[in-house]
Structures are given as structure tokens and as C-alpha cells.
Amino acid sequence: IPFGMLILHDGGDVLMRDRDVVQIPSASVLVLERRRKQSAGDDRASAVAMASSKARPTRGRDAVRDLARHYDNVQVVAGVDGAGGFEAAAGGCDVLHIAAHALVVDQSPWQSGFRVADIPASAADAIVPEPRQSAAPSFLSPTDSLRVAREFHADPYVRAWQIARLRLAARLTVLSGCETAGGRVTTGEGTLGLTAAFLSAGVPVVVSSLWPVDDRVTCRMMRSFYRHLAAGDPVATALRRSQLEVSRSSKYTHPYFWAGFTAV
């Protein structure tokens, strides 16, 4: 249950109705963030909006295109080539929005990932172990290398362990896929997984989802979220106001539709 949904008193309203809620993974993360020197930022922030493969039309792709239509300096990326392509696309932006399919691996949280590659994979959801070296073995002949490439598909996912190793300049990452705040809950250090990976990569604030989210409602909420953000609201305030706007719709009053996103 999201902390913001706690009821203040018997018959009263929920906490997030008029209070911003920010989730802190652990006391150590809080200390590190308070020590970090935040840049003043630029009024003209750059954004990268990333979706899954361009070969498959999705609401996620519609959402990122919507961002580009409404705001300047937004680069839309549909399909990248693995972790290297992900780093190249996301490395220098101020805001990173990812609307790709998320794979959450609770038993091995650092193998969780986003499907961002434009490549086929017969076993896309398989756990791919971390390689011991980045370069291909030099003892393979060109013929053998080609045979290996044909037999073993490249991993279509960028994994949490790969993201955690990066140094991202983004001041905000929005993970609008399903259960992107999920992972393995650990004592003292919060939940390990995709959200933790971006925090490890240096992103100070991550907006992510606690459960499977409805695509149509998410698009609607994100449109409102960025509108409030562009007006100058802090991330938690912009998120809360966008959630409350959705909750006023007669069709989406149930908290399932709007309470699943959290600011970490």
C-alpha cells in the first residue's frame, strides 16, 4: 500500500490529498543525497523520451511522442542497441522518460531490465549473467564469431546492473512501465531493482510504479505530470497533483488507477 494512501484519522482523507510524499530507500541514501551538491539547472532542460522497439506500436511510444509534441528539446528514441546504445542516448539529458516494457526479476533484482533493443530474441526474458569481460574472446576466428552470433541472440534488455554502473546526468528519471519500483526488499537498503539502479547511476529522483499500471491512465497522468513540472512544481508535487486529477474522473476513481506511482 503506498504510504500516501494512509488515512489520517477515522473517516478522514488520505495523506497525499494535501501532502507531498517522497520515498527514501534508506537512511544512508538520504545522507548521500543531502551531501550532494545540486546544480542550479537550466530553464531549458533537455529530455530523452525512450520507448520499446519501433517495430511494435505501443501506447508507450504514443506517450513519448506526445512529450515531443508539447515540449521543446525532447529527443524521442525508439529502440537502442543494448547497454552501450542506452548510455549514448540517455547520457547527457536532464530528464529521462522510459516507457519501455519492464522485466522485474525478484530473485535476482540486478537482472531486471527494460526491453529497449531493436533485435529479435527467442528467449528475451531469460536471465543473462553478467559477463566477466566486455570484449569478445580474441581466440575465435571470424567464422566462429559469426556462428556464435547466429546461435546466441544479443540481450534485448538493458539490465539493472548495467544501468547502475553508468554515470547519468539526469536530474529526473520517469519509469512509466509496470512495477518499475519492484524488486527484492532488503533490510536497511530498501528495494533493489530498476529504481535503485538509476539512483546508483547518480539520478537524484526517480518516479516509478508499484504495480501493473493501466496504459491509458498512465498516458493521461504523465501528460498532467509534465504540465505541472513545466509550471515549476517540484517532482513530488507534480506527481501528486496529476494523480489527484485522475482520481476525480468517475471512470478512474479507484486508487488502483492512480496511486501506483511514487517519487523515490
PDB file of C-alpha atoms in Angstrom:
ATOM      1  CA  ILE A   1       0.000   0.000   0.000  1.00  0.00           C
ATOM      2  CA  PRO A   2       1.509   3.390  -0.929  1.00  0.00           C
ATOM      3  CA  PHE A   3       2.400   5.459   2.121  1.00  0.00           C
ATOM      4  CA  GLY A   4       0.450   8.394   0.709  1.00  0.00           C
ATOM      5  CA  MET A   5      -2.754   6.340   0.867  1.00  0.00           C
ATOM      6  CA  LEU A   6      -2.692   6.101   4.665  1.00  0.00           C
ATOM      7  CA  ILE A   7      -5.846   7.567   6.220  1.00  0.00           C
ATOM      8  CA  LEU A   8      -5.169  10.446   8.603  1.00  0.00           C
ATOM      9  CA  HIS A   9      -7.983   9.588  11.030  1.00  0.00           C
ATOM     10  CA  ASP A  10     -11.202   7.584  11.149  1.00  0.00           C
ATOM     11  CA  GLY A  11     -13.322   8.659   8.223  1.00  0.00           C
ATOM     12  CA  GLY A  12     -10.745  11.223   7.147  1.00  0.00           C
ATOM     13  CA  ASP A  13      -8.919  11.753   3.900  1.00  0.00           C
ATOM     14  CA  VAL A  14      -5.694  10.126   2.737  1.00  0.00           C
ATOM     15  CA  LEU A  15      -2.272  11.580   3.496  1.00  0.00           C
ATOM     16  CA  MET A  16      -1.433  12.515  -0.099  1.00  0.00           C
ATOM     17  CA  ARG A  17      -4.567  14.602  -0.542  1.00  0.00           C
ATOM     18  CA  ASP A  18      -2.688  17.700   0.618  1.00  0.00           C
ATOM     19  CA  ARG A  19       0.834  16.461   1.431  1.00  0.00           C
ATOM     20  CA  ASP A  20       3.704  15.574  -0.874  1.00  0.00           C
ATOM     21  CA  VAL A  21       5.186  12.125  -0.247  1.00  0.00           C
ATOM     22  CA  VAL A  22       8.745  11.134  -1.154  1.00  0.00           C
ATOM     23  CA  GLN A  23      10.081   7.637  -0.587  1.00  0.00           C
ATOM     24  CA  ILE A  24      13.653   7.347   0.706  1.00  0.00           C
ATOM     25  CA  PRO A  25      15.197   3.856   0.209  1.00  0.00           C
ATOM     26  CA  SER A  26      17.391   4.097   3.303  1.00  0.00           C
ATOM     27  CA  ALA A  27      18.996   6.465   5.800  1.00  0.00           C
ATOM     28  CA  SER A  28      22.361   6.094   4.039  1.00  0.00           C
ATOM     29  CA  VAL A  29      20.835   7.206   0.713  1.00  0.00           C
ATOM     30  CA  LEU A  30      19.273  10.207   2.474  1.00  0.00           C
ATOM     31  CA  VAL A  31      22.673  11.206   3.892  1.00  0.00           C
ATOM     32  CA  LEU A  32      24.340  10.877   0.478  1.00  0.00           C
ATOM     33  CA  GLU A  33      21.664  12.957  -1.234  1.00  0.00           C
ATOM     34  CA  ARG A  34      21.901  15.704   1.371  1.00  0.00           C
ATOM     35  CA  ARG A  35      25.665  15.874   0.808  1.00  0.00           C
ATOM     36  CA  ARG A  36      25.325  16.004  -2.963  1.00  0.00           C
ATOM     37  CA  LYS A  37      25.721  19.455  -4.468  1.00  0.00           C
ATOM     38  CA  GLN A  38      22.775  20.035  -6.783  1.00  0.00           C
ATOM     39  CA  SER A  39      23.328  22.164  -9.858  1.00  0.00           C
ATOM     40  CA  ALA A  40      21.067  25.161 -10.329  1.00  0.00           C
ATOM     41  CA  GLY A  41      19.819  23.689 -13.590  1.00  0.00           C
ATOM     42  CA  ASP A  42      18.776  25.358 -16.821  1.00  0.00           C
ATOM     43  CA  ASP A  43      15.322  26.686 -17.618  1.00  0.00           C
ATOM     44  CA  ARG A  44      15.658  24.969 -20.988  1.00  0.00           C
ATOM     45  CA  ALA A  45      16.042  21.388 -19.818  1.00  0.00           C
ATOM     46  CA  SER A  46      16.777  18.637 -22.315  1.00  0.00           C
ATOM     47  CA  ALA A  47      14.792  15.409 -22.247  1.00  0.00           C
ATOM     48  CA  VAL A  48      15.097  11.947 -23.770  1.00  0.00           C
ATOM     49  CA  ALA A  49      11.849  10.001 -24.133  1.00  0.00           C
ATOM     50  CA  MET A  50      12.599   6.323 -24.730  1.00  0.00           C
ATOM     51  CA  ALA A  51      10.205   3.579 -25.836  1.00  0.00           C
ATOM     52  CA  SER A  52      10.436  -0.035 -26.957  1.00  0.00           C
ATOM     53  CA  SER A  53      11.234  -1.222 -30.462  1.00  0.00           C
ATOM     54  CA  LYS A  54       9.861   0.930 -33.281  1.00  0.00           C
ATOM     55  CA  ALA A  55       8.701  -2.292 -34.940  1.00  0.00           C
ATOM     56  CA  ARG A  56       5.865  -2.688 -32.419  1.00  0.00           C
ATOM     57  CA  PRO A  57       3.365   0.189 -31.971  1.00  0.00           C
ATOM     58  CA  THR A  58       2.636   0.728 -28.273  1.00  0.00           C
ATOM     59  CA  ARG A  59       0.966   3.290 -26.036  1.00  0.00           C
ATOM     60  CA  GLY A  60       4.423   3.918 -24.599  1.00  0.00           C
ATOM     61  CA  ARG A  61       5.593   5.164 -27.954  1.00  0.00           C
ATOM     62  CA  ASP A  62       2.486   7.325 -28.242  1.00  0.00           C
ATOM     63  CA  ALA A  63       3.290   8.810 -24.828  1.00  0.00           C
ATOM     64  CA  VAL A  64       6.859   9.748 -25.700  1.00  0.00           C
ATOM     65  CA  ARG A  65       5.740  11.298 -28.983  1.00  0.00           C
ATOM     66  CA  ASP A  66       3.202  13.289 -27.012  1.00  0.00           C
ATOM     67  CA  LEU A  67       6.050  14.744 -24.935  1.00  0.00           C
ATOM     68  CA  ALA A  68       7.883  15.796 -28.080  1.00  0.00           C
ATOM     69  CA  ARG A  69       4.750  17.475 -29.433  1.00  0.00           C
ATOM     70  CA  HIS A  70       4.167  19.545 -26.303  1.00  0.00           C
ATOM     71  CA  TYR A  71       7.727  20.470 -25.263  1.00  0.00           C
ATOM     72  CA  ASP A  72      10.895  21.722 -26.908  1.00  0.00           C
ATOM     73  CA  ASN A  73      14.247  19.975 -26.763  1.00  0.00           C
ATOM     74  CA  VAL A  74      12.802  16.451 -26.416  1.00  0.00           C
ATOM     75  CA  GLN A  75      14.570  13.648 -28.247  1.00  0.00           C
ATOM     76  CA  VAL A  76      12.427  10.585 -28.974  1.00  0.00           C
ATOM     77  CA  VAL A  77      14.295   7.269 -29.017  1.00  0.00           C
ATOM     78  CA  ALA A  78      12.593   4.064 -30.176  1.00  0.00           C
ATOM     79  CA  GLY A  79      14.916   1.086 -29.882  1.00  0.00           C
ATOM     80  CA  VAL A  80      18.615   1.187 -28.941  1.00  0.00           C
ATOM     81  CA  ASP A  81      21.436  -1.310 -29.283  1.00  0.00           C
ATOM     82  CA  GLY A  82      21.960  -2.731 -25.793  1.00  0.00           C
ATOM     83  CA  ALA A  83      23.594  -1.035 -22.825  1.00  0.00           C
ATOM     84  CA  GLY A  84      26.023   0.944 -25.000  1.00  0.00           C
ATOM     85  CA  GLY A  85      23.211   2.407 -27.071  1.00  0.00           C
ATOM     86  CA  PHE A  86      21.229   3.143 -23.935  1.00  0.00           C
ATOM     87  CA  GLU A  87      24.138   5.064 -22.396  1.00  0.00           C
ATOM     88  CA  ALA A  88      24.719   7.017 -25.589  1.00  0.00           C
ATOM     89  CA  ALA A  89      21.052   8.008 -25.817  1.00  0.00           C
ATOM     90  CA  ALA A  90      20.493   8.805 -22.131  1.00  0.00           C
ATOM     91  CA  GLY A  91      23.900  10.021 -21.021  1.00  0.00           C
ATOM     92  CA  GLY A  92      23.551  13.790 -21.274  1.00  0.00           C
ATOM     93  CA  CYS A  93      19.884  14.684 -20.771  1.00  0.00           C
ATOM     94  CA  ASP A  94      18.272  16.423 -17.797  1.00  0.00           C
ATOM     95  CA  VAL A  95      15.072  14.338 -17.834  1.00  0.00           C
ATOM     96  CA  LEU A  96      14.931  10.692 -18.899  1.00  0.00           C
ATOM     97  CA  HIS A  97      11.492   9.190 -19.555  1.00  0.00           C
ATOM     98  CA  ILE A  98      11.330   5.438 -20.236  1.00  0.00           C
ATOM     99  CA  ALA A  99       8.077   3.911 -21.475  1.00  0.00           C
ATOM    100  CA  ALA A 100       9.514   0.516 -22.444  1.00  0.00           C
ATOM    101  CA  HIS A 101       8.417  -2.927 -21.258  1.00  0.00           C
ATOM    102  CA  ALA A 102       9.975  -3.673 -17.869  1.00  0.00           C
ATOM    103  CA  LEU A 103      11.169  -7.103 -16.752  1.00  0.00           C
ATOM    104  CA  VAL A 104      11.254  -7.446 -12.954  1.00  0.00           C
ATOM    105  CA  VAL A 105      13.298 -10.369 -11.588  1.00  0.00           C
ATOM    106  CA  ASP A 106      12.643 -10.539  -7.857  1.00  0.00           C
ATOM    107  CA  GLN A 107      15.020 -13.437  -7.176  1.00  0.00           C
ATOM    108  CA  SER A 108      17.874 -11.672  -8.978  1.00  0.00           C
ATOM    109  CA  PRO A 109      16.962  -7.959  -8.939  1.00  0.00           C
ATOM    110  CA  TRP A 110      20.052  -6.700 -10.754  1.00  0.00           C
ATOM    111  CA  GLN A 111      18.961  -8.783 -13.764  1.00  0.00           C
ATOM    112  CA  SER A 112      15.752  -6.772 -14.044  1.00  0.00           C
ATOM    113  CA  GLY A 113      15.689  -4.603 -17.132  1.00  0.00           C
ATOM    114  CA  PHE A 114      13.941  -2.668 -19.888  1.00  0.00           C
ATOM    115  CA  ARG A 115      13.377  -4.070 -23.351  1.00  0.00           C
ATOM    116  CA  VAL A 116      14.884  -1.299 -25.449  1.00  0.00           C
ATOM    117  CA  ALA A 117      16.790  -3.134 -28.191  1.00  0.00           C
ATOM    118  CA  ASP A 118      15.527  -3.399 -31.767  1.00  0.00           C
ATOM    119  CA  ILE A 119      16.565  -7.044 -32.097  1.00  0.00           C
ATOM    120  CA  PRO A 120      14.761 -10.401 -32.047  1.00  0.00           C
ATOM    121  CA  ALA A 121      15.163 -12.771 -29.140  1.00  0.00           C
ATOM    122  CA  SER A 122      13.701 -16.243 -28.780  1.00  0.00           C
ATOM    123  CA  ALA A 123      14.265 -16.200 -25.029  1.00  0.00           C
ATOM    124  CA  ALA A 124      14.023 -12.499 -24.292  1.00  0.00           C
ATOM    125  CA  ASP A 125      13.000 -12.880 -20.661  1.00  0.00           C
ATOM    126  CA  ALA A 126      15.823 -15.258 -19.746  1.00  0.00           C
ATOM    127  CA  ILE A 127      18.303 -14.094 -17.140  1.00  0.00           C
ATOM    128  CA  VAL A 128      21.582 -13.222 -18.818  1.00  0.00           C
ATOM    129  CA  PRO A 129      24.549 -13.494 -16.438  1.00  0.00           C
ATOM    130  CA  GLU A 130      26.913 -10.578 -16.106  1.00  0.00           C
ATOM    131  CA  PRO A 131      29.864 -11.062 -18.455  1.00  0.00           C
ATOM    132  CA  ARG A 132      33.333 -11.299 -16.926  1.00  0.00           C
ATOM    133  CA  GLN A 133      34.826  -9.224 -19.727  1.00  0.00           C
ATOM    134  CA  SER A 134      33.413  -6.688 -22.132  1.00  0.00           C
ATOM    135  CA  ALA A 135      35.413  -7.608 -25.212  1.00  0.00           C
ATOM    136  CA  ALA A 136      34.785 -10.675 -27.363  1.00  0.00           C
ATOM    137  CA  PRO A 137      37.310 -13.539 -26.952  1.00  0.00           C
ATOM    138  CA  SER A 138      40.256 -12.896 -29.269  1.00  0.00           C
ATOM    139  CA  PHE A 139      40.875 -16.605 -29.919  1.00  0.00           C
ATOM    140  CA  LEU A 140      37.696 -17.002 -32.009  1.00  0.00           C
ATOM    141  CA  SER A 141      38.113 -16.998 -35.768  1.00  0.00           C
ATOM    142  CA  PRO A 142      35.812 -14.759 -37.885  1.00  0.00           C
ATOM    143  CA  THR A 143      33.849 -17.855 -38.923  1.00  0.00           C
ATOM    144  CA  ASP A 144      33.392 -19.000 -35.315  1.00  0.00           C
ATOM    145  CA  SER A 145      32.435 -15.489 -34.239  1.00  0.00           C
ATOM    146  CA  LEU A 146      29.725 -15.406 -36.893  1.00  0.00           C
ATOM    147  CA  ARG A 147      28.454 -18.811 -35.771  1.00  0.00           C
ATOM    148  CA  VAL A 148      28.266 -17.655 -32.148  1.00  0.00           C
ATOM    149  CA  ALA A 149      26.366 -14.501 -33.185  1.00  0.00           C
ATOM    150  CA  ARG A 150      23.831 -16.618 -35.076  1.00  0.00           C
ATOM    151  CA  GLU A 151      23.315 -19.124 -32.267  1.00  0.00           C
ATOM    152  CA  PHE A 152      23.230 -16.711 -29.330  1.00  0.00           C
ATOM    153  CA  HIS A 153      20.953 -13.714 -29.689  1.00  0.00           C
ATOM    154  CA  ALA A 154      22.020 -10.449 -28.135  1.00  0.00           C
ATOM    155  CA  ASP A 155      20.175  -9.495 -24.963  1.00  0.00           C
ATOM    156  CA  PRO A 156      17.264  -7.183 -25.923  1.00  0.00           C
ATOM    157  CA  TYR A 157      17.179  -5.792 -22.385  1.00  0.00           C
ATOM    158  CA  VAL A 158      19.349  -3.219 -20.708  1.00  0.00           C
ATOM    159  CA  ARG A 159      19.780  -4.667 -17.236  1.00  0.00           C
ATOM    160  CA  ALA A 160      19.740  -3.005 -13.820  1.00  0.00           C
ATOM    161  CA  TRP A 161      23.392  -3.921 -13.150  1.00  0.00           C
ATOM    162  CA  GLN A 162      24.368  -2.220 -16.411  1.00  0.00           C
ATOM    163  CA  ILE A 163      22.413   0.917 -15.541  1.00  0.00           C
ATOM    164  CA  ALA A 164      23.872   1.062 -12.021  1.00  0.00           C
ATOM    165  CA  ARG A 165      27.398   1.234 -13.470  1.00  0.00           C
ATOM    166  CA  LEU A 166      26.627   4.331 -15.542  1.00  0.00           C
ATOM    167  CA  ARG A 167      27.065   7.963 -14.542  1.00  0.00           C
ATOM    168  CA  LEU A 168      23.929   9.707 -15.728  1.00  0.00           C
ATOM    169  CA  ALA A 169      23.492  13.485 -15.751  1.00  0.00           C
ATOM    170  CA  ALA A 170      19.693  13.307 -15.497  1.00  0.00           C
ATOM    171  CA  ARG A 171      18.091  15.157 -12.598  1.00  0.00           C
ATOM    172  CA  LEU A 172      14.903  13.119 -13.006  1.00  0.00           C
ATOM    173  CA  THR A 173      14.104   9.682 -14.423  1.00  0.00           C
ATOM    174  CA  VAL A 174      10.495   8.624 -15.014  1.00  0.00           C
ATOM    175  CA  LEU A 175       9.884   4.876 -15.390  1.00  0.00           C
ATOM    176  CA  SER A 176       6.315   4.673 -16.647  1.00  0.00           C
ATOM    177  CA  GLY A 177       6.206   0.909 -17.214  1.00  0.00           C
ATOM    178  CA  CYS A 178       4.650  -1.701 -14.930  1.00  0.00           C
ATOM    179  CA  GLU A 179       6.122  -2.490 -11.483  1.00  0.00           C
ATOM    180  CA  THR A 180       9.292  -0.474 -12.071  1.00  0.00           C
ATOM    181  CA  ALA A 181       9.556   0.208  -8.321  1.00  0.00           C
ATOM    182  CA  GLY A 182       9.521  -3.547  -7.656  1.00  0.00           C
ATOM    183  CA  GLY A 183      12.379  -5.870  -6.832  1.00  0.00           C
ATOM    184  CA  ARG A 184      13.860  -7.533  -3.765  1.00  0.00           C
ATOM    185  CA  VAL A 185      13.202  -5.787  -0.458  1.00  0.00           C
ATOM    186  CA  THR A 186      16.352  -5.739   1.679  1.00  0.00           C
ATOM    187  CA  THR A 187      16.830  -4.809   5.323  1.00  0.00           C
ATOM    188  CA  GLY A 188      18.180  -1.293   5.666  1.00  0.00           C
ATOM    189  CA  GLU A 189      18.697  -0.549   1.972  1.00  0.00           C
ATOM    190  CA  GLY A 190      15.186  -0.573   0.530  1.00  0.00           C
ATOM    191  CA  THR A 191      14.176  -2.311  -2.696  1.00  0.00           C
ATOM    192  CA  LEU A 192      16.849  -3.482  -5.129  1.00  0.00           C
ATOM    193  CA  GLY A 193      15.913  -3.327  -8.789  1.00  0.00           C
ATOM    194  CA  LEU A 194      15.370  -0.820 -11.577  1.00  0.00           C
ATOM    195  CA  THR A 195      14.687   2.218  -9.388  1.00  0.00           C
ATOM    196  CA  ALA A 196      17.760   1.505  -7.260  1.00  0.00           C
ATOM    197  CA  ALA A 197      19.841   1.154 -10.430  1.00  0.00           C
ATOM    198  CA  PHE A 198      19.092   4.722 -11.509  1.00  0.00           C
ATOM    199  CA  LEU A 199      19.788   6.037  -8.014  1.00  0.00           C
ATOM    200  CA  SER A 200      23.137   4.211  -8.140  1.00  0.00           C
ATOM    201  CA  ALA A 201      23.827   5.845 -11.511  1.00  0.00           C
ATOM    202  CA  GLY A 202      23.517   9.271  -9.880  1.00  0.00           C
ATOM    203  CA  VAL A 203      19.919  10.243 -10.657  1.00  0.00           C
ATOM    204  CA  PRO A 204      18.589  12.066  -7.555  1.00  0.00           C
ATOM    205  CA  VAL A 205      14.846  11.465  -8.164  1.00  0.00           C
ATOM    206  CA  VAL A 206      13.111   8.516  -9.823  1.00  0.00           C
ATOM    207  CA  VAL A 207       9.362   8.246 -10.473  1.00  0.00           C
ATOM    208  CA  SER A 208       8.340   4.593 -10.749  1.00  0.00           C
ATOM    209  CA  SER A 209       5.333   2.292 -10.383  1.00  0.00           C
ATOM    210  CA  LEU A 210       4.449  -0.116  -7.583  1.00  0.00           C
ATOM    211  CA  TRP A 211       2.145  -2.400  -9.585  1.00  0.00           C
ATOM    212  CA  PRO A 212       0.954  -3.093 -13.164  1.00  0.00           C
ATOM    213  CA  VAL A 213      -0.448   0.178 -14.465  1.00  0.00           C
ATOM    214  CA  ASP A 214      -3.162   0.920 -16.997  1.00  0.00           C
ATOM    215  CA  ASP A 215      -1.607   2.315 -20.191  1.00  0.00           C
ATOM    216  CA  ARG A 216      -4.372   4.785 -20.970  1.00  0.00           C
ATOM    217  CA  VAL A 217      -4.457   6.202 -17.441  1.00  0.00           C
ATOM    218  CA  THR A 218      -0.665   6.378 -17.330  1.00  0.00           C
ATOM    219  CA  CYS A 219      -0.568   8.433 -20.547  1.00  0.00           C
ATOM    220  CA  ARG A 220      -3.154  10.782 -19.110  1.00  0.00           C
ATOM    221  CA  MET A 221      -1.344  11.094 -15.783  1.00  0.00           C
ATOM    222  CA  MET A 222       2.056  11.667 -17.387  1.00  0.00           C
ATOM    223  CA  ARG A 223       0.658  14.448 -19.569  1.00  0.00           C
ATOM    224  CA  SER A 224      -0.609  16.171 -16.419  1.00  0.00           C
ATOM    225  CA  PHE A 225       2.615  15.429 -14.502  1.00  0.00           C
ATOM    226  CA  TYR A 226       4.831  17.123 -17.074  1.00  0.00           C
ATOM    227  CA  ARG A 227       2.453  20.068 -17.314  1.00  0.00           C
ATOM    228  CA  HIS A 228       2.796  20.682 -13.565  1.00  0.00           C
ATOM    229  CA  LEU A 229       6.540  20.081 -13.740  1.00  0.00           C
ATOM    230  CA  ALA A 230       6.905  22.632 -16.551  1.00  0.00           C
ATOM    231  CA  ALA A 231       4.938  25.119 -14.434  1.00  0.00           C
ATOM    232  CA  GLY A 232       7.630  24.873 -11.751  1.00  0.00           C
ATOM    233  CA  ASP A 233       6.236  22.313  -9.297  1.00  0.00           C
ATOM    234  CA  PRO A 234       8.696  20.017  -7.515  1.00  0.00           C
ATOM    235  CA  VAL A 235       8.581  16.405  -8.694  1.00  0.00           C
ATOM    236  CA  ALA A 236       6.556  15.086  -5.731  1.00  0.00           C
ATOM    237  CA  THR A 237       4.051  17.934  -6.006  1.00  0.00           C
ATOM    238  CA  ALA A 238       3.651  17.496  -9.768  1.00  0.00           C
ATOM    239  CA  LEU A 239       3.111  13.750  -9.314  1.00  0.00           C
ATOM    240  CA  ARG A 240       0.576  14.193  -6.508  1.00  0.00           C
ATOM    241  CA  ARG A 241      -1.438  16.798  -8.410  1.00  0.00           C
ATOM    242  CA  SER A 242      -1.529  14.653 -11.537  1.00  0.00           C
ATOM    243  CA  GLN A 243      -2.690  11.641  -9.506  1.00  0.00           C
ATOM    244  CA  LEU A 244      -5.454  13.645  -7.840  1.00  0.00           C
ATOM    245  CA  GLU A 245      -6.615  14.962 -11.215  1.00  0.00           C
ATOM    246  CA  VAL A 246      -7.020  11.402 -12.476  1.00  0.00           C
ATOM    247  CA  SER A 247      -8.823  10.382  -9.266  1.00  0.00           C
ATOM    248  CA  ARG A 248     -11.552  12.953  -9.941  1.00  0.00           C
ATOM    249  CA  SER A 249     -12.580  11.121 -13.097  1.00  0.00           C
ATOM    250  CA  SER A 250     -15.669   8.975 -12.481  1.00  0.00           C
ATOM    251  CA  LYS A 251     -14.091   6.181 -14.519  1.00  0.00           C
ATOM    252  CA  TYR A 252     -10.796   6.095 -12.618  1.00  0.00           C
ATOM    253  CA  THR A 253     -11.693   6.902  -9.004  1.00  0.00           C
ATOM    254  CA  HIS A 254     -10.278   3.635  -7.647  1.00  0.00           C
ATOM    255  CA  PRO A 255      -6.708   4.063  -6.294  1.00  0.00           C
ATOM    256  CA  TYR A 256      -5.575   1.154  -8.479  1.00  0.00           C
ATOM    257  CA  PHE A 257      -5.575   3.502 -11.451  1.00  0.00           C
ATOM    258  CA  TRP A 258      -3.702   6.468  -9.998  1.00  0.00           C
ATOM    259  CA  ALA A 259      -1.992   5.652  -6.681  1.00  0.00           C
ATOM    260  CA  GLY A 260       0.644   3.257  -8.043  1.00  0.00           C
ATOM    261  CA  PHE A 261       3.315   5.817  -8.915  1.00  0.00           C
ATOM    262  CA  THR A 262       5.788   7.007  -6.316  1.00  0.00           C
ATOM    263  CA  ALA A 263       8.621   9.543  -6.180  1.00  0.00           C
ATOM    264  CA  VAL A 264      11.830   7.969  -4.852  1.00  0.00           C
TER     265      VAL A 264
END
